[in-house]
Coordinates of C-alpha atoms and ligand atoms in Angstrom, one line a residue:
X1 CA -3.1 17.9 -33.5
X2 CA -3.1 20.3 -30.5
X3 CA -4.1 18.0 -27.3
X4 CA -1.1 18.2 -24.9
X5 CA -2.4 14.8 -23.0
X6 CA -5.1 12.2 -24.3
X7 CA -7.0 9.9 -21.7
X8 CA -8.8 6.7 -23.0
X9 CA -11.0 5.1 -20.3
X10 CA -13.3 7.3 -18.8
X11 CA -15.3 5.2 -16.3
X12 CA -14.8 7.6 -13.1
X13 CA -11.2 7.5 -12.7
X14 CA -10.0 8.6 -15.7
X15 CA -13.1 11.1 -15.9
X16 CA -11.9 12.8 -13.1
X17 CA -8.0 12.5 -14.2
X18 CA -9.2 14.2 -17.7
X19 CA -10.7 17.1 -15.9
X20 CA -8.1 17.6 -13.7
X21 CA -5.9 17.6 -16.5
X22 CA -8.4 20.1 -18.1
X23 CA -8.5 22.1 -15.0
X24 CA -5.2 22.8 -15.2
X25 CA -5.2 24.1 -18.6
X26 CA -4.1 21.6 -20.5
X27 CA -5.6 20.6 -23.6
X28 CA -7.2 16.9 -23.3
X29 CA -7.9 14.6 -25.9
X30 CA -10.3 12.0 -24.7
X31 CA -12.0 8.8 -25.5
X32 CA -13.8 5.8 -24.6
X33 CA -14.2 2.5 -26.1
X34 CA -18.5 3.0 -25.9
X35 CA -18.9 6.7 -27.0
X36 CA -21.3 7.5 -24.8
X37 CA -19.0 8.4 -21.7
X38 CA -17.2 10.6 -24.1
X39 CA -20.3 12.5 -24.8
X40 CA -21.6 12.5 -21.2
X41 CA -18.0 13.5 -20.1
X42 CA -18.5 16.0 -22.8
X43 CA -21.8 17.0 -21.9
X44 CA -21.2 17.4 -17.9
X45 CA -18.1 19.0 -17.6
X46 CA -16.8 20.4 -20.6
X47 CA -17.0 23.7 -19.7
X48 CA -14.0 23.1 -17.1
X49 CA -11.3 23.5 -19.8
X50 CA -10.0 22.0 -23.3
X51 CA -11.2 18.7 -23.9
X52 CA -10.9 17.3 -27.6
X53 CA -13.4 14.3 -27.8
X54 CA -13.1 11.4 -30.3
X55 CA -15.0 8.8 -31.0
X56 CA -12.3 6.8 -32.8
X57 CA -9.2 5.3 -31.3
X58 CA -7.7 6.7 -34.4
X59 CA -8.9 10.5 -34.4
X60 CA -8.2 10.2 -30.7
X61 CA -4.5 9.6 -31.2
X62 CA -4.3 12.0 -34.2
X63 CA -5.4 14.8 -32.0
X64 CA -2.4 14.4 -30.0
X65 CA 0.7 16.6 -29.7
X66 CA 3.9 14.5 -30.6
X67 CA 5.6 12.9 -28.5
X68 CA 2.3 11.6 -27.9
X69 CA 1.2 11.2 -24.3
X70 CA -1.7 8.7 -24.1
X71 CA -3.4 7.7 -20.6
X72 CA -4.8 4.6 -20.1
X73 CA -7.4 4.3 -17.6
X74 CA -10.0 1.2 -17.7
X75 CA -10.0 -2.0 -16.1
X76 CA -6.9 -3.5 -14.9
X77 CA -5.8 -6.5 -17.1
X78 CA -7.1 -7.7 -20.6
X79 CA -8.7 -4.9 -21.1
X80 CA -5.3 -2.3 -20.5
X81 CA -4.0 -5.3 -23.5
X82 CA -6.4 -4.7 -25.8
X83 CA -6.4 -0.9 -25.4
X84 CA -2.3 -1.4 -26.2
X85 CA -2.7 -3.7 -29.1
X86 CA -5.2 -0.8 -30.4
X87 CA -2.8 2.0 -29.9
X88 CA 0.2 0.3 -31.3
X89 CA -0.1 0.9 -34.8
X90 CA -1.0 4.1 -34.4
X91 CA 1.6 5.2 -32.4
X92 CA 5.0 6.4 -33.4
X93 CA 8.6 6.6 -32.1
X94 CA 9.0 7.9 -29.2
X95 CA 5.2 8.1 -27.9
X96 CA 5.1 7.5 -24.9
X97 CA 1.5 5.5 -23.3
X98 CA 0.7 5.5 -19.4
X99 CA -0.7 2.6 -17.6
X100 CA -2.6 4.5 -14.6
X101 CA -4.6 1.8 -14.0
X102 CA -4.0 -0.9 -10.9
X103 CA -2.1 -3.0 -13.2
X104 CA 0.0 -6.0 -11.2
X105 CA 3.7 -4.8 -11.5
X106 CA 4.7 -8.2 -13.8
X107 CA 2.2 -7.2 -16.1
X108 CA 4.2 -3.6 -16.6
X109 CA 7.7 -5.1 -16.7
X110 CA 6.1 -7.2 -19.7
X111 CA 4.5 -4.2 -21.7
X112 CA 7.1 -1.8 -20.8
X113 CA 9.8 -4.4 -22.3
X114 CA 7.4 -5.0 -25.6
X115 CA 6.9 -1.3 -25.8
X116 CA 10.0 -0.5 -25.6
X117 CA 11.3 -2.5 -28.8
X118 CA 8.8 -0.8 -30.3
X119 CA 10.3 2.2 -29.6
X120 CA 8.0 3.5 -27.6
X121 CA 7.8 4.7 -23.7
X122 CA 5.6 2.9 -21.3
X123 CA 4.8 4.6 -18.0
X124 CA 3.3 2.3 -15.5
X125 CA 1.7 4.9 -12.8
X126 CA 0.2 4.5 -9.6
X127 CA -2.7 6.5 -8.8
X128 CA -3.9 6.7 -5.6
X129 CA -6.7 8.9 -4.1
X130 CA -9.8 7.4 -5.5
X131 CA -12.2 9.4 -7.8
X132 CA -12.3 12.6 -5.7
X133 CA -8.1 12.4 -5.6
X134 CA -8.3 11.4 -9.2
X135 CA -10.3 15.1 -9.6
X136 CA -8.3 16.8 -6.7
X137 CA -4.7 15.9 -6.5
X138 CA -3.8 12.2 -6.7
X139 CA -0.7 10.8 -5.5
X140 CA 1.2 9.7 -8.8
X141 CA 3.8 7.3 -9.2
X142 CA 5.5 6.8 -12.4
X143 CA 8.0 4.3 -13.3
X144 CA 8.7 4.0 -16.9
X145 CA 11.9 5.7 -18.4
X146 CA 14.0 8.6 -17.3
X147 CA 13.5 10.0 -20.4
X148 CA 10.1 9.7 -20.3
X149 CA 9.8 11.6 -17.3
X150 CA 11.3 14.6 -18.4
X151 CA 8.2 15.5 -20.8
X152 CA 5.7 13.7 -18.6
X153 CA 6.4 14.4 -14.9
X154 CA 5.9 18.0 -15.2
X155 CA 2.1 17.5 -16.5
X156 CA 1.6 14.6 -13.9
X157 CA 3.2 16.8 -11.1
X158 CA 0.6 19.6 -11.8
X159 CA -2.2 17.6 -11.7
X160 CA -0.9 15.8 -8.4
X161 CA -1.7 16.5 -5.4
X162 CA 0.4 19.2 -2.9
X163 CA 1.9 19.1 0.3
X164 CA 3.5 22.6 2.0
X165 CA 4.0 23.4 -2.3
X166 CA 5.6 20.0 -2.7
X167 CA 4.1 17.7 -5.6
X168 CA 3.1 14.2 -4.7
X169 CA 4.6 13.2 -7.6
X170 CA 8.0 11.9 -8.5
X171 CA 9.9 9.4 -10.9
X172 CA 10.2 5.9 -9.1
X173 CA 12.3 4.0 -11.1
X174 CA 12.4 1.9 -14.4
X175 CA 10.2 -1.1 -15.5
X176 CA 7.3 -1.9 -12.8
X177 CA 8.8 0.4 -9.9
X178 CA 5.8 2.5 -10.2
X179 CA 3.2 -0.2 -9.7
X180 CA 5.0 -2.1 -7.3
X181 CA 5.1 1.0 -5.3
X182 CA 1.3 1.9 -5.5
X183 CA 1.0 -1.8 -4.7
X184 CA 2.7 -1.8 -1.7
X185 CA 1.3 1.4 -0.7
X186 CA -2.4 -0.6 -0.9
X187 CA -0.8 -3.2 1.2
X188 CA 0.4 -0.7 3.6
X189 CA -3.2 0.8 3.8
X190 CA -4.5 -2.9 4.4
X191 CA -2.3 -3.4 7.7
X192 CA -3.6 0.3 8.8
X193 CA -7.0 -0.3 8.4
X194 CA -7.0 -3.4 10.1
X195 CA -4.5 -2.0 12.3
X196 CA -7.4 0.9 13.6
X197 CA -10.0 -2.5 13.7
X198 CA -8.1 -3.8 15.7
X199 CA -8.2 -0.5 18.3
X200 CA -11.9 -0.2 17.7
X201 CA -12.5 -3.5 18.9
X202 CA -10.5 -3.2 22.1
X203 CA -11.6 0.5 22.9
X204 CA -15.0 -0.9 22.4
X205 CA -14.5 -4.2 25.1
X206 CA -13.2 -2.4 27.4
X207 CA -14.6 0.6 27.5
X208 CA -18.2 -0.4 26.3
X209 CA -18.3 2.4 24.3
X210 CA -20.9 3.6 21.4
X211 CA -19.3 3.9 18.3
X212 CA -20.1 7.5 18.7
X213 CA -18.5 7.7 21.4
X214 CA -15.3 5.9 20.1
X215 CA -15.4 8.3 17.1
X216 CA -14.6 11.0 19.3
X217 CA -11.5 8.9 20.5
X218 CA -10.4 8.3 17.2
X219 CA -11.1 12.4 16.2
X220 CA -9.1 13.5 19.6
X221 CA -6.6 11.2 18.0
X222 CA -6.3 12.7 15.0
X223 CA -5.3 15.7 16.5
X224 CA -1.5 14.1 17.0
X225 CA 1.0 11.7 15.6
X226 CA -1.5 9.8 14.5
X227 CA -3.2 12.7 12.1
X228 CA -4.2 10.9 8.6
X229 CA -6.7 10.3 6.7
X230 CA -7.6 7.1 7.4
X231 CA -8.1 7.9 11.3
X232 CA -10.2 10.7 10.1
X233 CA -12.5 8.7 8.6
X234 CA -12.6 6.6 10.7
X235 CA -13.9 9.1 13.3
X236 CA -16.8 10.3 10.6
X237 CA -17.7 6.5 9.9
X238 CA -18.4 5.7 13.6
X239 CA -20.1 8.5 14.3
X240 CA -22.2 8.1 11.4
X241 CA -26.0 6.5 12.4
X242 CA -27.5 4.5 10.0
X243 CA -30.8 6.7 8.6
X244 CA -33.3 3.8 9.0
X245 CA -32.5 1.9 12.0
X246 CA -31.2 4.6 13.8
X247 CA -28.2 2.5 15.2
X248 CA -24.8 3.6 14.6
X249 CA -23.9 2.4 11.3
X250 CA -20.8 0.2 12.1
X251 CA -23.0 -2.0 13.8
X252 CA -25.2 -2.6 10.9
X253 CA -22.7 -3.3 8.8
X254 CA -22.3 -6.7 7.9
X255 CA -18.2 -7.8 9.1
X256 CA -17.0 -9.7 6.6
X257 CA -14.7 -7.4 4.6
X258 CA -13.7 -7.9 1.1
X259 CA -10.8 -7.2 -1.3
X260 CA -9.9 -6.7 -4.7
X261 CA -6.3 -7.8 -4.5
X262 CA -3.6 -5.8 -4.2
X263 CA -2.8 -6.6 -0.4
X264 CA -2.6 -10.4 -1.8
X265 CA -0.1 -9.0 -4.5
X266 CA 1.5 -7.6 -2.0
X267 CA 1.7 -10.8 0.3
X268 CA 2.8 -13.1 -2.2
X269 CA 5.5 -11.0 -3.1
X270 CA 6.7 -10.3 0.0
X271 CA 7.0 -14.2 0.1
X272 CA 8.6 -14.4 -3.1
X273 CA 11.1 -11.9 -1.8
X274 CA 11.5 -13.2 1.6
X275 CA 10.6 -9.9 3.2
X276 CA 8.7 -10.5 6.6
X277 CA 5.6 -8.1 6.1
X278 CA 3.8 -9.6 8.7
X279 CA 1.5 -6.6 9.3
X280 CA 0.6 -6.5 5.9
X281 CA -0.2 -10.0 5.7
X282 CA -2.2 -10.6 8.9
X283 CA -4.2 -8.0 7.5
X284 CA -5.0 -9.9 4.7
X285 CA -5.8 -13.0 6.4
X286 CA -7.8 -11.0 8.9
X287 CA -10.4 -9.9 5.7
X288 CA -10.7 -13.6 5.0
X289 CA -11.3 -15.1 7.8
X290 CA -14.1 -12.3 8.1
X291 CA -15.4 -13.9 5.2
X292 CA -14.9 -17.4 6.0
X293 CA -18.2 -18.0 7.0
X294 CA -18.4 -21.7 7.2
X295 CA -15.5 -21.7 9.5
X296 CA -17.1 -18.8 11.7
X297 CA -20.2 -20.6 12.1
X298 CA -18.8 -24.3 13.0
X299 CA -16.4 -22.0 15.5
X300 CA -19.2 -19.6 16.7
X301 CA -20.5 -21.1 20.1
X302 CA -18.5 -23.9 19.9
X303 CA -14.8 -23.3 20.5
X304 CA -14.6 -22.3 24.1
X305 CA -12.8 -19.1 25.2
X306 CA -11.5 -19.7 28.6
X307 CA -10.8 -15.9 28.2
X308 CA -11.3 -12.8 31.1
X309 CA -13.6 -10.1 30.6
X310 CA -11.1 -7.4 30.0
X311 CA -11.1 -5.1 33.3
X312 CA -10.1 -1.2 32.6
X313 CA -10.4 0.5 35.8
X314 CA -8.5 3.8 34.7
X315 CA -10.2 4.3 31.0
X316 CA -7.6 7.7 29.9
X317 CA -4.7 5.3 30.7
X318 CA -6.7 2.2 28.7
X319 CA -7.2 4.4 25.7
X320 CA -3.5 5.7 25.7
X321 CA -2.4 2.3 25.9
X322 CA -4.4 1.2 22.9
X323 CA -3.0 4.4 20.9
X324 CA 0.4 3.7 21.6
X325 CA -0.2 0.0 20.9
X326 CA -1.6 1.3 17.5
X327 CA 1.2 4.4 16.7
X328 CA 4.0 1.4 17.2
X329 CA 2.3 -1.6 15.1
X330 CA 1.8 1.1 12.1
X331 CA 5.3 1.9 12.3
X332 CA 6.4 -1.7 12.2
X333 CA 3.8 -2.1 9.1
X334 CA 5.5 1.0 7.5
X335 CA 8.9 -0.4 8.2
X336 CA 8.0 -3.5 6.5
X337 CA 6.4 -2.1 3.4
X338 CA 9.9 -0.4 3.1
X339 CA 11.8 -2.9 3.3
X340 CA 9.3 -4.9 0.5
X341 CA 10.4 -1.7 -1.8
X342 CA 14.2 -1.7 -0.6
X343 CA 14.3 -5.7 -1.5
X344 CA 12.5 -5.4 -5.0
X345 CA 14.2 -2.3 -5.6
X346 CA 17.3 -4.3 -5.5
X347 CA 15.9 -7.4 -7.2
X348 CA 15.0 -5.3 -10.6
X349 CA 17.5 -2.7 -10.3
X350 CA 15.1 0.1 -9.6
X351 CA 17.0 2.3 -7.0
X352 CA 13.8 3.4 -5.5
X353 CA 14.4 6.0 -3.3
X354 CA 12.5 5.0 -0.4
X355 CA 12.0 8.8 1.0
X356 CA 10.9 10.5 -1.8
X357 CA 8.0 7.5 -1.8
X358 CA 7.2 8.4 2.1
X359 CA 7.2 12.4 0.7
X360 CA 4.6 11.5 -2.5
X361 CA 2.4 9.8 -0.3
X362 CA 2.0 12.7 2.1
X363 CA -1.1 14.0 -0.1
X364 CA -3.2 12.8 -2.5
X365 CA -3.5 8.8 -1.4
X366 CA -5.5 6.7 1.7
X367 CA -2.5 6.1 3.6
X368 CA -1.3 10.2 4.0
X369 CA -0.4 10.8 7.3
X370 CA 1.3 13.5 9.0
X371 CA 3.8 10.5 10.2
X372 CA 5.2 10.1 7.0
X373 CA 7.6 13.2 7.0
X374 CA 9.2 11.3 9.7
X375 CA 9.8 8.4 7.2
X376 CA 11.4 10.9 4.5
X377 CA 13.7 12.3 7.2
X378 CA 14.6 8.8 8.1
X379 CA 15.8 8.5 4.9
X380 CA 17.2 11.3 4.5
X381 CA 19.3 11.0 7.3
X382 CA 20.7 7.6 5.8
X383 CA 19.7 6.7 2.6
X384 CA 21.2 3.0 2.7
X385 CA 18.9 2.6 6.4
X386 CA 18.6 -1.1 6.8
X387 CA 15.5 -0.6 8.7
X388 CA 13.0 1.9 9.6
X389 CA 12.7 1.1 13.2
X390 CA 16.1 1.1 13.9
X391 CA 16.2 5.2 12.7
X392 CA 16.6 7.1 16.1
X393 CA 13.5 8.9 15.5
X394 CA 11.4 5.8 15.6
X395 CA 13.5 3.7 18.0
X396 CA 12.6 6.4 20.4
X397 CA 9.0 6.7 19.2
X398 CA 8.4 3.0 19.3
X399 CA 10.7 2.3 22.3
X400 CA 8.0 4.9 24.4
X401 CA 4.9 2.9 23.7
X402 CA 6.7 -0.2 24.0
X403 CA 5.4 -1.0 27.9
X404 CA 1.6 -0.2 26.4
X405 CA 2.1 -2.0 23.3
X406 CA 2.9 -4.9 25.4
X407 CA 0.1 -4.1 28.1
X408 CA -2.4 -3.9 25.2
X409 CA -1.5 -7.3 23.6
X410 CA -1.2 -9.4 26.5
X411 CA -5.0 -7.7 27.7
X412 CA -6.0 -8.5 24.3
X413 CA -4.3 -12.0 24.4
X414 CA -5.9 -13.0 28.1
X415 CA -9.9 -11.2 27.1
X416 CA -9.7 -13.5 24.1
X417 CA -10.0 -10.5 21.5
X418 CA -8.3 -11.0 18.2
X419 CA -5.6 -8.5 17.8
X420 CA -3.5 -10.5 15.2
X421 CA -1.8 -7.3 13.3
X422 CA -0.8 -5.5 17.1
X423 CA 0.1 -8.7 18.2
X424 CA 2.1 -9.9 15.4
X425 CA 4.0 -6.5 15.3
X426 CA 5.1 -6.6 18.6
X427 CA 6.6 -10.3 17.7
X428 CA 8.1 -9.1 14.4
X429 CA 9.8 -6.4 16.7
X430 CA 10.9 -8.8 19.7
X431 CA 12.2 -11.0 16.7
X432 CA 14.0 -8.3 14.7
X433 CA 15.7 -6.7 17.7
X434 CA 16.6 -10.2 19.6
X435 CA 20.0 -11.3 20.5
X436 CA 19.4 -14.8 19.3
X437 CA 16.4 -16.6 17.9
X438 CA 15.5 -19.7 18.1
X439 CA 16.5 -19.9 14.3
X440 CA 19.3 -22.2 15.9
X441 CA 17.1 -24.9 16.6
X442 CA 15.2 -24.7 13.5
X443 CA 18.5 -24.7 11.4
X444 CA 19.9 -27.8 13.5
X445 CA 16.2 -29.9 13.0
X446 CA 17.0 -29.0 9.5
X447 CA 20.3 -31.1 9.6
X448 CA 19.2 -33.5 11.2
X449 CA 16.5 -34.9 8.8
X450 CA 18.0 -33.3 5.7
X451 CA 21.5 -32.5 5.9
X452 CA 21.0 -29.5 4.8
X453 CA 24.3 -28.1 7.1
X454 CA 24.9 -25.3 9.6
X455 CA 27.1 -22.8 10.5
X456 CA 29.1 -22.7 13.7
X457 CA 28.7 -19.4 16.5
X458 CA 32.3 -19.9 16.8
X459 CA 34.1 -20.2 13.7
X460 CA 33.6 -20.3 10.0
X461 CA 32.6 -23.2 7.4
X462 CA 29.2 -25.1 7.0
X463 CA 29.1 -28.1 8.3
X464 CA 27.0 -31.3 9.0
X465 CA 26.7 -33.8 11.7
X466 CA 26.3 -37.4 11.1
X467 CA 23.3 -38.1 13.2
X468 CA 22.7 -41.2 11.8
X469 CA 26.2 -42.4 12.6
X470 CA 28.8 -41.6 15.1
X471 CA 27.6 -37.5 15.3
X472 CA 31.1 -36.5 14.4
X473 CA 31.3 -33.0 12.8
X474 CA 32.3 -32.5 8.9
X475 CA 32.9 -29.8 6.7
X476 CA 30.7 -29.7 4.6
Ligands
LIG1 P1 -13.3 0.4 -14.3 O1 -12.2 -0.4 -13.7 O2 -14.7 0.1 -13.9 O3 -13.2 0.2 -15.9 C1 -14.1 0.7 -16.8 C2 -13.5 1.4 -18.0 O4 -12.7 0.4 -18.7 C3 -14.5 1.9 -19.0 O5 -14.0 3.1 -19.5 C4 -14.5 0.7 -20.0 O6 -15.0 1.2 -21.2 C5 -13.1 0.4 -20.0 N1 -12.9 -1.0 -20.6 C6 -13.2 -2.1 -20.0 N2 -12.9 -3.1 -20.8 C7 -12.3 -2.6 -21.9 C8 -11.8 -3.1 -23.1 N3 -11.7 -4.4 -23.3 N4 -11.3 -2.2 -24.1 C9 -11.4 -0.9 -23.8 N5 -11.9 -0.4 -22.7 C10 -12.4 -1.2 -21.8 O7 -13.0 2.0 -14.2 P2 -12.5 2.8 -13.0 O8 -12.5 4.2 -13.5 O9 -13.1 2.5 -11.8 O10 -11.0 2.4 -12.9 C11 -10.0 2.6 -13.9 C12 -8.7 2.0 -13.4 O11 -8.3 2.7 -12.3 C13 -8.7 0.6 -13.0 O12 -7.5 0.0 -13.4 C14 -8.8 0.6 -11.5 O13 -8.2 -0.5 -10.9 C15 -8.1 1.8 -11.2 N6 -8.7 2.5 -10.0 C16 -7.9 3.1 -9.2 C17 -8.4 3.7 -8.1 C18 -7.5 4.4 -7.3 O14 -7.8 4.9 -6.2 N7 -6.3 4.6 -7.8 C19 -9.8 3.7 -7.7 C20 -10.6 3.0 -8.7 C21 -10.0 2.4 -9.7 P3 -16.6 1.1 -21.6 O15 -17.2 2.4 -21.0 O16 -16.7 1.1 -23.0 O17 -17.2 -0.1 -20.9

């Protein structure tokens, strides 16, 4: 036995996870359930480091180090079962097996607990980065034990990717924390992406720009707060032309956009929890009404519009407008996605610290963004913040755009051009920082047909009204 690290499952991600592994001198055992992508893996890249191939589960496993440290990296679900129930008893105190796959968070709480009466550790990772990050630097978040951690997290830290010498890698917490992380992280990048949509559209009604020409917005962009990788590529995708038509390739594209399910995950937890994550889930609901093609065509042509041609007489002011409007829904999308981790993190007793995830996620994932040291000094400043926007930093940041972000919606709003993640922002934000809601109605309506009682502005109890009856007060 001399590997230091096995991976099993080496479709592309955990390919590219085995030779970055190997790049960094590590000895890596490696196997595959069909033997083949051991061989090709093998064949192709072998020359990068130290790999021990297997073609047995069982060989695999005895080429390992002890405590073992086994990757797991094939498809998400049954198959991460089956590649446990194989391990298993081959395993031995201690061991310790990492899920790095996109597994839904209940899923790790449940293996982690069964592993754990076995005695052994189970790591449930986020990995985010893709194949070339999965080759590169990922960002890496491990939950799993403390103990675990200790052997593991330097090796994973290495491999991760770097920011100013900093690894994007740290311990998240026990049980699920790690996949609950990456899978708010993926939710997160669902309310950007749409969130940039949603400026492409408006740049491109009222300005009537090319998507060329819009790509050059989007690269000037990039140049300030709003530096990340997703605004980079978004630049490079609209000023990509499609090779046989010649047209810009965004407008070849078919728009209906899909999804694999993470920013559903991420939805129906934040309902679970309670946690408005409005930005998130617009952008959820955005990708399927894009694919809600009976609906679009019974709507397309028929439902009238009533709406005005949006008018931009001064187009440097229009486009700042439009990238404030964008800087100040991200940070209300951010905001939310924290608080998603604050109220799980308290749910499962995780104590996730919420800046070290802004810190990992500098490098390495979709979502890294020059923004995001903001968010780790946020929390550094106060590690019990109730709520990102109320940090000074972004309560000044926000508070600046707020007369464009308001300009941009209602333009939006009277042009008839769908801006549901700006627009519901700016509501989640009226809402959050308001005086008094309308709540009070709701809550009254509520004891009225249900008696299901109030509390008083002006002094303490719950009480119900007899509305049926004389509409005297009680305790209730
Ligand atoms: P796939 O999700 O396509 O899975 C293919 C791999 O799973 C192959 O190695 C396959 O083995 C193996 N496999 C499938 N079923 C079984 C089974 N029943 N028993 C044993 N092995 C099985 O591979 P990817 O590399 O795309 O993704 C791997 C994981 O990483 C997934 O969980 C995915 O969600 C996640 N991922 C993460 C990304 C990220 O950015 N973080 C990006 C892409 C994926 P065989 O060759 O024998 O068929």
């Amino acid at each position: 036995a001399r590997a230091q690290i096995g991976v099993t499952g080496l479709a592309v991600m955990g390919r590219n996870l085995a030779r970055n592994f190997a790049r960094h001198g590590y000895t890596v055992a490696v196997h595959n359930r069909s033997y083949g992508k051991t061989q090709s893996l093998i064949e192709e890249a072998g020359d990068e480091g130290d790999f021990v191939p297997s073609e047995s589960m069982a060989d695999f496993v005895a080429s390992l180090e002890r405590p073992r440290k086994v990757v797991i990296m094939v498809k998400a679900g049954a198959a991460t079962d089956a590649v446990i129930d194989e391990l298993l008893p081959l395993l031995e105190d201690g061991d310790i097996v990492v899920d790095a796959g996109n597994a839904h968070f209940p899923d790790t709480i449940r293996r982690e607990e069964a592993l754990r009466e076995r005695g052994l550790h189970f790591v449930g990772t986020g990995v985010s980065g893709g194949e070339e990050g999965a080759l590169l630097g990922p960002s890496i978040m491990p939950g799993g034990t403390r103990e675990s951690y200790e052997s593991l997290g330097p090796i994973l830290e290495a491999i991760s990717a770097k920011v100013d010498g900093t690894p994007c890698c740290t311990y998240v917490g026990p049980g699920g924390a790690g996949h609950f992380v990456k899978m708010v992280h993926n939710g997160i990048e669902y309310a950007d992406m749409q969130l940039i949509a949603e400026a492409y559209d408006l740049l491109k009604r009222g300005l009537g720009a090319t998507a060329a020409e819009i790509g050059q917005i989007f690269a000037e962009w990039n140049t300030g707060d709003l530096e990340s990788f997703l605004i980079e590529i978004t630049a490079d995708v609209l000023q990509h032309v499609d090779a046989e038509t010649g047209s810009a390739f965004v407008d070849i594209v078919l728009d209906q956009a899909e999804q694999k399910g993470t920013g559903r995950w991420t939805v129906q937890n934040g309902l679970d929890l309670g946690v408005p994550i409005t930005g998130i889930a617009e952008a959820t609901f955005a990708r399927a009404l894009s694919g809600g093609v009976p609906q679009r065509e019974a709507a397309r042509g028929t439902l009238p519009a009533h709406a005005t041609d949006l008018q931009v007489t001064d187009r440097a002011a229009f486009i700042e407008d439009v990238r404030q409007a964008l800087y100040a829904s991200k940070v209300v999308a951010y905001s939310q996605g924290f608080d998603q981790i604050a109220a799980a993190s308290a749910e499962h007793g995780w104590d996730v610290d919420r800046g070290a995830m802004a810190r990992i996620w500098r490098g390495g994932c979709i979502i890294r963004a020059r923004f995001l040291n903001r968010i780790t000094e946020a929390y550094e400043r106060d590690q019990q913040l109730p709520l990102l926007l109320a940090d000074e930093y972004f309560t000044d940041a926000v508070g600046n755009g707020l007369p464009a972000w308001r300009r941009v919606v209602a333009q939006a709003a009277a042009a008839g051009i769908p801006a549901p993640a700006f627009s519901s922002s700016l509501a989640y934000y009226d809402g959050v920082r308001a005086d008094r809601l309308p709540a009070a109605l709701i809550q009254a309506q509520r004891d009225f047909f249900g008696a299901h009682t109030y509390r008083r502005t002006d002094r303490e109890g719950t009480f119900h009204t007899l509305w049926s009856g004389d509409r005297t007060e009680q305790e209730a």
